[in-house]
Coordinates of C-alpha atoms in Angstrom, one line a residue:
Chain G
M10 CA 0.0 -0.2 -0.1
T11 CA 2.8 2.5 0.7
S12 CA 4.6 1.7 -2.2
F13 CA 1.3 2.4 -4.3
A14 CA 1.0 5.7 -2.5
L15 CA 4.8 6.5 -3.0
R16 CA 4.5 5.5 -6.9
R17 CA 1.4 8.0 -7.1
L18 CA 3.6 10.8 -5.6
L19 CA 6.5 10.2 -8.0
I20 CA 4.0 10.7 -10.6
A21 CA 2.4 13.6 -9.4
A22 CA 5.8 15.8 -9.5
P23 CA 6.5 15.5 -13.4
T24 CA 2.6 15.9 -14.0
L25 CA 2.8 19.1 -12.0
F26 CA 5.8 20.3 -14.0
I27 CA 4.3 19.4 -17.3
I28 CA 1.1 21.5 -16.1
I29 CA 3.4 24.5 -15.3
T30 CA 5.5 24.5 -18.3
L31 CA 2.4 24.0 -20.7
S32 CA 0.8 26.9 -19.2
F33 CA 3.8 29.1 -18.8
F34 CA 4.5 28.8 -22.6
L35 CA 0.9 28.9 -23.9
M36 CA 0.2 32.4 -21.9
H37 CA 3.6 33.9 -22.9
W38 CA 3.7 32.8 -26.6
A39 CA 0.4 34.7 -27.4
P40 CA 0.6 37.9 -29.0
G41 CA -0.2 41.0 -26.8
G42 CA 0.7 41.4 -23.0
P43 CA -0.8 42.8 -19.9
F44 CA -0.2 46.4 -20.7
D45 CA -1.7 46.8 -24.1
A46 CA -4.8 48.2 -22.8
E47 CA -3.1 51.1 -21.6
A48 CA -2.5 53.0 -24.9
S49 CA -2.0 56.3 -23.1
L50 CA 1.2 55.4 -21.1
E51 CA 4.5 56.6 -22.2
P52 CA 6.9 54.0 -23.9
E53 CA 9.3 54.5 -20.9
V54 CA 6.5 53.7 -18.5
I55 CA 5.6 50.8 -20.2
A56 CA 9.3 49.7 -20.4
N57 CA 9.5 50.2 -16.8
L58 CA 6.4 48.3 -15.9
Q59 CA 7.6 45.4 -18.2
A60 CA 10.8 45.3 -16.4
A61 CA 9.3 45.4 -13.1
Y62 CA 7.3 42.2 -13.9
D63 CA 10.4 40.7 -15.7
L64 CA 8.5 40.9 -19.0
D65 CA 11.3 42.4 -20.7
K66 CA 13.6 39.4 -20.5
P67 CA 13.6 36.3 -23.2
V68 CA 10.8 33.7 -22.3
A69 CA 13.2 31.0 -21.4
I70 CA 14.8 33.3 -18.7
Q71 CA 11.4 34.2 -17.5
Y72 CA 10.4 30.6 -17.4
G73 CA 13.7 29.7 -15.4
L74 CA 13.2 32.6 -12.9
Y75 CA 9.4 31.8 -12.7
L76 CA 10.2 28.2 -11.7
G77 CA 12.6 29.2 -9.1
K78 CA 10.3 31.6 -7.4
V79 CA 7.6 28.9 -7.5
L80 CA 9.7 26.5 -5.6
R81 CA 10.3 29.0 -2.9
G82 CA 6.5 29.2 -2.7
D83 CA 6.5 32.8 -4.1
F84 CA 4.0 33.3 -7.1
G85 CA 4.9 36.9 -7.8
P86 CA 2.8 40.2 -7.7
S87 CA -0.7 40.0 -9.4
I88 CA -1.1 42.5 -12.6
V89 CA -4.6 43.2 -12.5
Y90 CA -4.9 43.5 -8.7
I91 CA -2.5 46.0 -8.0
D92 CA -0.7 45.8 -4.7
R93 CA -1.6 42.3 -3.9
T94 CA 0.6 39.3 -4.5
V95 CA -0.8 36.2 -6.1
S96 CA -0.5 34.3 -2.8
E97 CA -2.7 37.0 -1.1
L98 CA -5.3 36.4 -3.7
L99 CA -4.8 32.9 -3.5
A100 CA -5.6 33.1 0.3
I101 CA -8.8 34.7 -0.3
G102 CA -9.8 32.6 -3.2
L103 CA -8.5 29.0 -2.0
P104 CA -10.8 28.6 1.2
V105 CA -14.1 29.7 -0.7
S106 CA -13.4 27.3 -3.6
L107 CA -12.5 24.4 -1.2
R108 CA -15.3 24.8 0.7
L109 CA -17.6 24.9 -2.5
G110 CA -15.9 22.2 -4.2
L111 CA -15.7 19.5 -1.4
S112 CA -19.3 20.2 -0.2
A113 CA -20.4 19.7 -3.7
M114 CA -18.5 16.5 -3.9
L115 CA -19.4 15.1 -0.6
L116 CA -23.4 16.0 -1.5
A117 CA -23.0 14.4 -5.1
I118 CA -21.4 11.2 -3.6
L119 CA -24.2 11.0 -0.8
I120 CA -27.0 11.8 -2.7
G121 CA -26.3 10.2 -6.1
G122 CA -25.0 7.0 -4.6
S123 CA -28.2 6.7 -2.4
F124 CA -30.6 7.4 -5.1
G125 CA -28.6 5.1 -7.4
I126 CA -28.7 2.2 -4.9
L127 CA -32.5 3.0 -4.3
A128 CA -33.2 2.8 -8.1
A129 CA -31.1 -0.5 -8.6
L130 CA -32.8 -2.1 -6.0
K131 CA -36.2 -1.0 -7.0
K132 CA -35.4 -1.7 -10.6
N133 CA -38.0 -0.7 -13.1
S134 CA -40.3 0.5 -10.3
S135 CA -41.9 4.1 -10.3
A136 CA -39.0 5.2 -7.7
D137 CA -36.5 3.9 -10.3
Y138 CA -38.2 5.9 -13.1
A139 CA -38.4 8.8 -10.8
V140 CA -34.8 8.8 -10.2
M141 CA -33.5 7.9 -13.8
S142 CA -35.6 10.9 -15.1
M143 CA -34.4 13.3 -12.6
A144 CA -30.9 12.1 -13.6
M145 CA -31.5 12.6 -16.9
T146 CA -32.8 16.0 -16.3
G147 CA -29.7 16.7 -14.2
I148 CA -27.6 15.9 -17.2
A149 CA -29.4 17.7 -19.7
V150 CA -29.9 21.0 -18.1
P151 CA -26.5 22.8 -17.4
S152 CA -25.7 24.2 -14.2
F153 CA -25.7 27.6 -15.7
V154 CA -29.2 27.4 -16.4
M155 CA -30.2 25.8 -13.0
A156 CA -28.2 28.3 -11.0
P157 CA -29.7 31.5 -12.0
L158 CA -33.3 29.6 -12.0
M159 CA -32.5 28.6 -8.3
S160 CA -31.4 32.2 -7.3
L161 CA -34.4 33.8 -9.1
I162 CA -36.8 31.4 -7.0
F163 CA -35.0 30.7 -3.7
G164 CA -33.4 34.2 -3.5
V165 CA -35.1 36.8 -5.4
I166 CA -39.0 35.6 -5.2
L167 CA -39.2 33.5 -1.9
K168 CA -36.3 35.5 -0.1
I169 CA -35.4 32.1 1.7
L170 CA -31.4 32.2 0.7
P171 CA -28.9 35.0 -0.1
V172 CA -28.2 35.8 -3.3
A173 CA -24.6 37.0 -4.8
T174 CA -23.3 37.8 -1.2
L175 CA -21.2 35.8 1.6
E176 CA -23.4 37.8 4.1
P177 CA -26.2 35.4 5.9
R178 CA -29.3 37.1 4.6
G179 CA -33.0 35.6 3.9
S180 CA -35.5 33.9 5.7
L181 CA -33.6 30.7 6.5
A182 CA -30.8 32.5 8.3
E183 CA -33.5 34.5 10.5
A184 CA -35.1 31.3 11.4
I185 CA -32.5 29.3 12.3
P186 CA -29.4 31.4 13.2
A187 CA -27.3 28.3 13.8
L188 CA -27.3 27.6 10.2
A189 CA -26.6 31.4 9.1
P190 CA -23.1 31.1 8.1
I191 CA -23.5 28.4 5.6
T192 CA -26.6 29.9 4.1
P193 CA -24.7 31.6 1.3
Y194 CA -23.1 28.3 0.3
I195 CA -26.4 26.4 0.1
M196 CA -27.3 27.3 -3.5
P197 CA -23.9 27.2 -5.0
V198 CA -23.3 24.0 -3.8
I199 CA -26.4 22.5 -4.7
A200 CA -26.1 23.8 -8.4
L201 CA -22.5 22.7 -8.5
A202 CA -23.3 19.1 -7.3
L203 CA -26.4 18.6 -9.5
P204 CA -24.7 17.4 -12.7
Q205 CA -22.6 15.0 -10.5
I206 CA -25.5 13.9 -8.6
A207 CA -27.1 12.9 -11.9
I208 CA -24.1 11.0 -13.1
L209 CA -23.2 9.5 -10.1
A210 CA -26.9 8.1 -9.8
R211 CA -26.7 6.6 -13.1
L212 CA -23.3 4.9 -12.5
T213 CA -24.4 3.6 -9.3
R214 CA -27.5 2.4 -10.4
G215 CA -25.8 0.4 -13.4
S216 CA -22.9 -1.0 -11.2
M217 CA -25.2 -2.1 -8.6
I218 CA -27.5 -4.1 -11.1
E219 CA -24.6 -5.7 -12.3
T220 CA -23.2 -6.7 -9.2
L221 CA -26.6 -8.0 -7.9
R222 CA -26.6 -10.4 -10.7
Q223 CA -23.2 -12.1 -9.7
N224 CA -23.3 -15.5 -8.5
Y225 CA -22.0 -14.7 -4.9
I226 CA -24.9 -12.6 -4.5
R227 CA -27.1 -15.4 -5.4
T228 CA -25.2 -17.8 -2.8
A229 CA -25.5 -15.3 -0.1
R230 CA -29.4 -14.8 -0.7
A231 CA -29.5 -18.8 -1.1
K232 CA -27.9 -19.0 2.3
G233 CA -30.6 -16.9 3.8
L234 CA -29.1 -13.7 4.4
A235 CA -31.4 -11.0 4.9
S236 CA -31.5 -8.7 1.8
R237 CA -30.2 -5.8 3.9
N238 CA -27.0 -7.5 4.6
V239 CA -26.7 -8.8 1.0
V240 CA -26.6 -5.3 -0.2
W241 CA -24.6 -3.5 2.4
A242 CA -22.0 -6.4 3.3
H243 CA -21.6 -8.0 -0.2
A244 CA -23.0 -6.0 -3.0
L245 CA -22.0 -2.4 -2.1
K246 CA -18.3 -2.8 -2.1
A247 CA -17.9 -4.4 -5.4
A248 CA -20.7 -2.3 -6.9
A249 CA -18.8 0.7 -5.6
L250 CA -15.7 0.0 -7.8
P251 CA -16.7 1.9 -11.1
V252 CA -18.1 4.7 -9.2
V253 CA -14.9 5.4 -7.1
S254 CA -13.1 5.1 -10.5
Y255 CA -15.2 7.9 -11.9
L256 CA -14.7 10.3 -9.0
G257 CA -11.2 11.4 -10.4
P258 CA -12.9 12.9 -13.6
A259 CA -15.5 14.0 -11.1
V260 CA -13.3 16.2 -9.2
A261 CA -12.0 17.7 -12.4
S262 CA -15.6 18.6 -13.5
V263 CA -16.4 20.1 -10.1
V264 CA -13.5 22.2 -10.4
T265 CA -14.2 23.6 -13.9
G266 CA -18.0 23.7 -12.9
S267 CA -17.0 25.8 -9.8
I268 CA -15.5 28.7 -12.4
V269 CA -19.1 28.9 -13.5
I270 CA -20.8 28.8 -10.4
E271 CA -18.6 31.3 -8.5
Q272 CA -19.3 33.9 -11.4
I273 CA -23.1 33.3 -11.1
F274 CA -23.2 33.5 -7.5
Q275 CA -20.3 35.9 -7.5
L276 CA -18.3 34.1 -4.9
P277 CA -14.9 35.4 -4.2
G278 CA -13.2 32.2 -5.1
M279 CA -10.3 31.2 -7.3
G280 CA -12.6 30.5 -10.5
R281 CA -13.4 34.2 -10.6
F282 CA -9.8 35.3 -9.9
F283 CA -9.0 32.9 -12.6
I284 CA -11.6 34.3 -15.1
Q285 CA -10.4 38.0 -14.4
G286 CA -6.8 37.2 -14.7
A287 CA -7.1 35.2 -18.0
L288 CA -9.2 38.3 -19.3
N289 CA -6.6 40.6 -18.5
R290 CA -3.3 38.7 -19.2
D291 CA -2.5 38.6 -15.7
Y292 CA 0.2 35.7 -16.2
P293 CA 1.2 35.6 -12.5
L294 CA -2.1 35.3 -11.2
V295 CA -3.6 32.9 -14.0
L296 CA -0.3 30.5 -13.4
G297 CA -0.6 30.5 -9.8
I298 CA -4.3 29.5 -9.7
V299 CA -3.5 26.8 -12.5
I300 CA -0.9 25.4 -10.1
V301 CA -3.1 25.5 -6.7
Y302 CA -5.9 23.9 -8.9
A303 CA -3.7 21.4 -10.5
V304 CA -2.3 20.6 -6.8
A305 CA -5.7 20.0 -5.5
V306 CA -6.7 17.9 -8.2
I307 CA -3.6 15.6 -8.1
I308 CA -4.1 15.4 -4.3
L309 CA -7.8 14.3 -4.5
N310 CA -6.9 11.9 -7.4
M311 CA -4.5 10.3 -5.1
I312 CA -7.1 10.0 -2.4
V313 CA -9.6 8.5 -4.9
D314 CA -6.4 5.9 -6.2
L315 CA -5.7 5.0 -2.5
L316 CA -9.5 4.4 -2.0
Y317 CA -9.8 2.3 -5.1
G318 CA -6.8 0.3 -3.9
V319 CA -8.3 -0.4 -0.6
L320 CA -11.6 -1.6 -2.4
D321 CA -10.0 -3.6 -5.2
P322 CA -7.6 -6.4 -4.2
K323 CA -6.3 -6.8 -7.4
V324 CA -5.0 -3.4 -7.7
K325 CA -3.1 -3.8 -4.2
R326 CA -1.5 -7.4 -6.0
H327 CA -0.1 -5.2 -9.1
A328 CA 1.4 -2.5 -6.5
Chain J
M24 CA -27.0 -38.7 -66.6
S25 CA -30.3 -38.6 -64.4
L26 CA -28.2 -39.2 -61.5
F27 CA -26.3 -36.1 -62.1
A28 CA -29.5 -34.1 -63.0
A29 CA -31.0 -35.3 -60.0
Q30 CA -28.2 -34.2 -57.6
R31 CA -27.9 -30.8 -59.6
D32 CA -31.7 -30.3 -58.9
A33 CA -31.0 -31.1 -55.4
H34 CA -28.2 -28.7 -55.1
N35 CA -30.3 -25.8 -56.9
A36 CA -33.2 -26.8 -54.6
L37 CA -30.8 -26.0 -51.5
L38 CA -29.3 -23.0 -52.9
E39 CA -32.9 -21.4 -53.6
G40 CA -33.7 -22.3 -49.9
A41 CA -30.6 -20.6 -48.8
T42 CA -31.2 -17.3 -50.8
A43 CA -34.8 -17.4 -49.4
I44 CA -33.6 -17.4 -45.9
Q45 CA -32.1 -13.8 -45.6
G46 CA -29.1 -13.7 -43.3
R47 CA -29.3 -10.8 -40.8
S48 CA -26.0 -8.8 -40.2
L49 CA -24.8 -7.5 -37.0
W50 CA -25.9 -3.9 -38.1
Q51 CA -29.4 -5.0 -39.4
D52 CA -29.7 -6.4 -35.7
A53 CA -28.5 -3.4 -34.3
S54 CA -30.6 -1.1 -36.5
R55 CA -33.7 -3.4 -35.7
R56 CA -33.3 -2.9 -31.8
F57 CA -32.4 0.7 -32.2
K58 CA -35.8 1.3 -34.2
A59 CA -37.6 -0.6 -31.4
N60 CA -36.2 2.0 -28.9
K61 CA -39.0 4.5 -28.5
A62 CA -37.2 7.1 -26.7
A63 CA -34.1 6.9 -29.2
M64 CA -36.3 7.3 -32.2
A65 CA -38.0 10.2 -30.5
G66 CA -34.8 11.5 -30.0
V67 CA -33.6 11.2 -33.6
M68 CA -36.9 12.7 -34.7
V69 CA -37.1 15.7 -32.4
L70 CA -33.1 16.3 -33.1
G71 CA -33.9 16.2 -37.0
L72 CA -36.7 18.7 -36.3
I73 CA -34.4 20.9 -34.4
T74 CA -31.6 20.9 -37.1
F75 CA -34.1 21.4 -39.8
S76 CA -35.4 24.3 -37.8
A77 CA -32.0 25.9 -37.4
I78 CA -31.4 25.8 -41.3
V79 CA -35.0 26.9 -42.4
A80 CA -36.4 29.0 -39.5
P81 CA -34.2 32.3 -39.9
S82 CA -35.4 32.9 -43.2
L83 CA -39.1 32.3 -42.2
S84 CA -39.4 35.5 -39.6
A85 CA -39.9 38.9 -41.2
Y86 CA -36.7 40.0 -39.4
S87 CA -33.2 39.4 -40.1
I88 CA -30.3 39.1 -37.4
D89 CA -29.2 42.8 -38.1
D90 CA -32.7 44.3 -37.8
L91 CA -33.2 46.4 -34.4
D92 CA -36.7 46.9 -33.8
W93 CA -36.7 50.1 -31.6
M94 CA -40.5 49.9 -31.0
N95 CA -40.3 46.6 -29.4
I96 CA -37.5 46.2 -26.9
N97 CA -37.4 43.2 -24.5
A98 CA -40.8 42.4 -25.8
P99 CA -42.6 39.2 -24.8
P100 CA -43.2 36.5 -27.4
S101 CA -46.1 37.5 -29.5
L102 CA -47.7 36.5 -32.9
E103 CA -49.1 40.2 -33.8
T104 CA -45.5 41.9 -33.9
G105 CA -44.2 38.9 -35.7
H106 CA -41.6 38.5 -32.8
W107 CA -42.5 34.8 -32.1
F108 CA -39.9 34.3 -29.4
G109 CA -39.9 37.8 -28.4
T110 CA -37.0 40.5 -28.5
D111 CA -33.8 41.4 -26.5
D112 CA -32.6 44.4 -24.9
T113 CA -31.4 46.2 -28.3
G114 CA -34.8 44.7 -30.0
K115 CA -33.1 42.0 -32.2
D116 CA -35.6 39.1 -33.0
L117 CA -35.1 36.2 -30.4
F118 CA -36.7 33.7 -33.0
V119 CA -34.0 34.4 -35.4
L120 CA -31.3 34.7 -32.8
T121 CA -32.2 31.5 -31.3
W122 CA -32.2 29.5 -34.5
I123 CA -28.6 31.0 -35.8
G124 CA -27.5 30.1 -32.1
A125 CA -28.5 26.5 -33.0
R126 CA -26.7 26.4 -36.0
V127 CA -23.5 27.6 -34.4
S128 CA -24.3 25.5 -31.2
L129 CA -24.8 22.2 -33.4
A130 CA -22.1 23.1 -35.5
I131 CA -19.6 23.3 -32.8
G132 CA -20.9 20.0 -31.3
V133 CA -20.0 18.4 -34.5
M134 CA -16.9 19.9 -35.7
T135 CA -15.4 19.6 -32.2
T136 CA -16.3 15.9 -32.0
A137 CA -14.7 15.5 -35.4
V138 CA -11.5 17.0 -34.2
A139 CA -11.6 15.0 -31.1
L140 CA -12.6 11.8 -33.1
S141 CA -9.6 12.0 -35.3
I142 CA -7.1 12.7 -32.6
G143 CA -8.5 10.1 -30.4
V144 CA -8.9 7.3 -33.0
I145 CA -5.6 7.7 -34.3
Y146 CA -3.8 8.0 -31.0
G147 CA -6.0 5.2 -29.4
A148 CA -5.6 2.7 -32.4
T149 CA -1.9 3.2 -32.5
A150 CA -1.2 2.9 -28.9
G151 CA -3.4 -0.2 -28.9
Y152 CA -2.0 -1.7 -31.9
V153 CA 1.7 -1.2 -31.4
G154 CA 1.2 -2.1 -27.6
G155 CA 4.2 -3.0 -25.4
Q156 CA 6.0 -0.1 -23.7
T157 CA 4.8 2.6 -26.3
D158 CA 1.3 1.8 -25.4
N159 CA 2.2 2.1 -21.6
T160 CA 4.0 5.7 -22.3
M161 CA 0.9 6.7 -24.5
M162 CA -1.8 5.8 -22.1
R163 CA 0.0 7.0 -18.9
F164 CA 0.3 10.4 -20.8
V165 CA -3.6 10.2 -21.3
D166 CA -3.9 9.5 -17.3
V167 CA -2.0 12.5 -16.7
L168 CA -4.1 14.7 -19.1
Y169 CA -7.1 13.1 -17.7
A170 CA -7.0 14.2 -14.1
L171 CA -6.6 18.0 -15.3
P172 CA -9.3 20.3 -15.3
L173 CA -9.2 21.0 -18.8
L174 CA -11.5 23.8 -19.3
F175 CA -8.7 25.7 -17.8
F176 CA -6.4 25.1 -20.7
I177 CA -9.4 26.0 -23.1
I178 CA -9.9 29.1 -21.4
I179 CA -6.2 30.0 -21.5
L180 CA -5.8 28.9 -25.5
V181 CA -9.1 31.1 -26.1
T182 CA -7.9 34.1 -24.0
V183 CA -4.6 33.8 -25.6
F184 CA -5.3 33.5 -29.3
G185 CA -8.3 35.2 -29.3
R186 CA -11.9 34.4 -29.7
N187 CA -12.5 32.9 -33.3
I188 CA -14.8 30.2 -33.9
Y189 CA -12.5 27.9 -35.7
L190 CA -10.0 28.3 -32.6
V191 CA -13.0 27.2 -30.4
F192 CA -13.3 24.0 -32.6
L193 CA -9.7 23.2 -32.3
A194 CA -9.4 23.9 -28.5
I195 CA -12.3 22.0 -27.5
G196 CA -11.6 19.1 -29.8
C197 CA -7.7 19.2 -28.4
V198 CA -8.8 18.2 -25.0
E199 CA -11.9 16.2 -25.5
W200 CA -10.2 13.2 -27.2
L201 CA -9.0 11.3 -24.2
T202 CA -12.0 9.3 -23.5
M203 CA -12.1 8.5 -27.2
A204 CA -8.4 7.4 -27.3
R205 CA -9.1 5.1 -24.2
I206 CA -12.2 3.4 -25.9
V207 CA -10.4 3.1 -29.2
R208 CA -7.4 1.7 -27.4
G209 CA -9.2 -1.1 -25.4
Q210 CA -11.1 -2.2 -28.5
T211 CA -8.1 -2.3 -30.6
L212 CA -6.3 -4.6 -27.9
S213 CA -8.9 -6.8 -28.1
V214 CA -9.4 -7.1 -31.4
K215 CA -5.7 -7.3 -32.4
Q216 CA -5.7 -10.9 -31.2
K217 CA -8.6 -12.1 -33.4
E218 CA -7.8 -14.7 -36.0
Y219 CA -8.6 -12.8 -38.9
I220 CA -5.7 -10.1 -38.1
E221 CA -3.6 -12.8 -38.0
A222 CA -4.8 -14.2 -41.4
A223 CA -4.4 -10.7 -42.7
R224 CA -0.8 -10.3 -41.5
A225 CA 0.0 -13.7 -42.9
S226 CA -0.9 -12.7 -46.2
G227 CA 1.3 -10.0 -46.0
A228 CA -0.8 -6.9 -45.1
G229 CA 1.1 -4.1 -43.6
S230 CA 0.2 -2.4 -40.5
A231 CA -1.2 0.6 -41.7
V232 CA -3.5 -1.6 -44.2
I233 CA -4.5 -3.9 -41.1
I234 CA -5.2 -0.9 -38.9
S235 CA -7.2 0.9 -41.5
R236 CA -9.1 -2.2 -43.1
H237 CA -9.4 -4.6 -40.1
V238 CA -9.0 -3.2 -36.8
L239 CA -10.7 0.2 -37.2
P240 CA -14.3 -1.1 -38.6
N241 CA -14.5 -3.6 -35.8
V242 CA -14.1 -0.9 -33.0
V243 CA -16.7 1.2 -34.7
G244 CA -19.6 0.4 -32.4
P245 CA -18.4 1.8 -28.9
V246 CA -17.1 4.9 -31.1
I247 CA -20.3 5.7 -32.7
V248 CA -21.8 5.6 -29.1
Y249 CA -19.4 7.8 -27.5
V250 CA -19.5 10.4 -30.3
T251 CA -23.3 10.6 -29.8
L252 CA -22.4 11.5 -26.1
L253 CA -19.5 13.6 -27.0
V254 CA -21.6 16.1 -29.3
P255 CA -23.8 17.5 -26.5
T256 CA -20.9 17.5 -24.1
N257 CA -18.9 20.0 -26.4
I258 CA -22.1 21.7 -27.2
L259 CA -22.3 22.4 -23.2
V260 CA -18.2 23.3 -23.1
E261 CA -19.1 25.9 -25.8
S262 CA -22.0 27.2 -23.6
Y263 CA -19.8 27.1 -20.6
L264 CA -17.3 29.2 -22.7
S265 CA -19.8 31.5 -23.9
F266 CA -21.3 32.0 -20.5
L267 CA -17.9 33.6 -19.2
G268 CA -17.6 35.7 -22.2
L269 CA -15.2 33.6 -23.8
G270 CA -17.1 32.0 -26.7
V271 CA -18.1 32.9 -30.1
K272 CA -18.1 36.8 -31.0
E273 CA -20.9 39.0 -32.4
P274 CA -22.2 38.8 -34.8
L275 CA -22.5 35.2 -34.4
T276 CA -24.4 33.9 -31.5
S277 CA -25.1 30.7 -29.9
W278 CA -27.3 29.0 -27.3
G279 CA -24.7 29.6 -24.6
V280 CA -24.1 33.6 -25.4
L281 CA -28.4 33.8 -25.5
I282 CA -28.5 32.2 -22.2
S283 CA -25.9 34.0 -20.7
R284 CA -27.1 37.3 -21.8
G285 CA -30.9 36.4 -20.8
V286 CA -29.4 35.7 -17.4
N287 CA -29.4 39.3 -16.7
T288 CA -33.0 40.2 -17.7
I289 CA -34.2 36.9 -16.0
E290 CA -36.7 38.8 -13.9
S291 CA -37.9 41.5 -16.6
A292 CA -37.9 39.1 -19.4
P293 CA -37.5 35.8 -18.5
W294 CA -38.1 34.3 -22.3
L295 CA -34.7 35.7 -23.1
M296 CA -32.9 33.0 -21.2
L297 CA -35.6 30.3 -21.0
I298 CA -36.3 29.7 -24.7
P299 CA -32.8 29.1 -25.5
A300 CA -32.3 27.2 -22.6
I301 CA -35.3 24.8 -23.1
L302 CA -33.8 24.4 -26.8
L303 CA -30.5 23.5 -25.3
A304 CA -31.8 21.1 -22.8
V305 CA -34.0 19.2 -25.4
T306 CA -31.0 19.1 -27.6
M307 CA -28.9 17.3 -24.8
F308 CA -32.1 14.9 -23.8
C309 CA -32.2 14.0 -27.6
F310 CA -28.4 13.1 -27.8
N311 CA -28.5 11.3 -24.7
F312 CA -31.4 9.3 -25.4
I313 CA -29.8 8.4 -29.2
G314 CA -26.8 7.7 -27.4
D315 CA -28.3 5.2 -24.9
G316 CA -30.4 3.6 -27.8
L317 CA -27.3 3.1 -29.5
R318 CA -25.5 1.7 -26.6
D319 CA -28.5 -0.9 -26.0
A320 CA -28.3 -1.8 -29.6
L321 CA -24.6 -2.2 -30.4
D322 CA -23.5 -3.4 -27.0
P323 CA -23.8 -7.2 -27.3
K324 CA -23.3 -7.6 -23.5
D325 CA -26.8 -6.5 -22.5
R326 CA -28.6 -8.3 -25.2

């Protein structure tokens, strides 16, 4: 198990290196720079600005300088957000995005998983059809349609939840003060989780149905084991495998989804900084965010892989 | 003599019988199963209708995409004014915008998938066919890319090289080929060991011929299924980009652009968002139903 984890770590380092290199050169080879919009500036001022951000040096040198700084944990100054370093911005954005993304993942696994199991156990019943049509809707209706509709209904019309603010407003926060701090996150988390709930429900259902057909399940039933025990003790672990292997891509899509969700609900997360940075050619900011996201995704993928290794004895043998 | 004649007659009778029994190919079987699937057939029909409307509908309206109707700004859908879907905040006719947007969204779905298909099939078939260490390295690279939030790269590509519709095709296609490569590689690996490949090699066929003539035709099934699921995915990716203000540019429009602009007026003029959103969702439903139907029809496992 330890060697398995170690090998994963060894792959992570080059992965990160590839990501940094790829995004660095993509951004720098492009025509235009961050100071193009400031046409009114004197050429000397622009030259000074470029020197201050190392933009006057050859790209290869800039790349070397940047790598060195990143290794020391310094992502450099932001260009758009004057007087802020990228690290300061990340310190604001990361907790918001992390809270949003992890809650959405957790919600998706819990709800998607249990709906999927329910649908599989009651295959071809009305409950099954209800779950499957909800899942189809979740896949067909994109989150940037769902989210504005939700904020219109629950925020603007019913005034239950706060919209576009981290302040706890709305009737839910007033009715139950204990819930007040999380109220700004409720709608974004649900909107972010919905497509994943749908996909996970479908996946779990399919894999559970497949597993329940296996011989060892029939044996377990034949020896008189209660249906509940058959499902929880025997079927669930095997049925979880394909679902767990989807969690890696799921992490990636939650991360990309959160860019849109943060934009709609105007949460000060990394996704919003990323879009601002990309639109304004803020190289240090965009690269910093890409690196942090990549690290987060790599770590979460590693956890998923380890989980997979625990569940699937075949993987352990290979490692 | 009569003995031979009798034998010949017997043979002919057998042959006639044989031609009377029509053999059913795998594809005929599959198409029968697909046609029996009501949801999938409905999907095909509705999608056909949407595509047809996208081509024809803009010319049916009295307005063109450039007309600004200052008398009707943010007007609700109405038959009298001829703005069947209403108008937006500049007085443009939403009916025309929506169907022009449909053209762009569908074109993007198809073109990006074509790009992803070409890259994925070539990459996957090569990895699977060559096998060994090459296969290992190639697929490890795919694994690495798989774990990345690729929308980031699309966003960087688009902001860096400008918002050009062909670039959107390429950018989305260039990052969405991974699953395709995995599917094709897996299929190739299993097809490669079949006897008819060995027979082809024994009769002196080269690798290129074997891949294109014998391997690829036999991996088509799962690829078709995945293609029908990739088209809607890519339409969604473009909508995401447009929603963030990074998709197609004026005067072109797409469902994503229309939805993102409609969100701003969701309280005062909800139809601006709802009509394109409903069409987008219906299209997603259609593709997913068709994809599920194709999978059931082509996948021998669940027969």
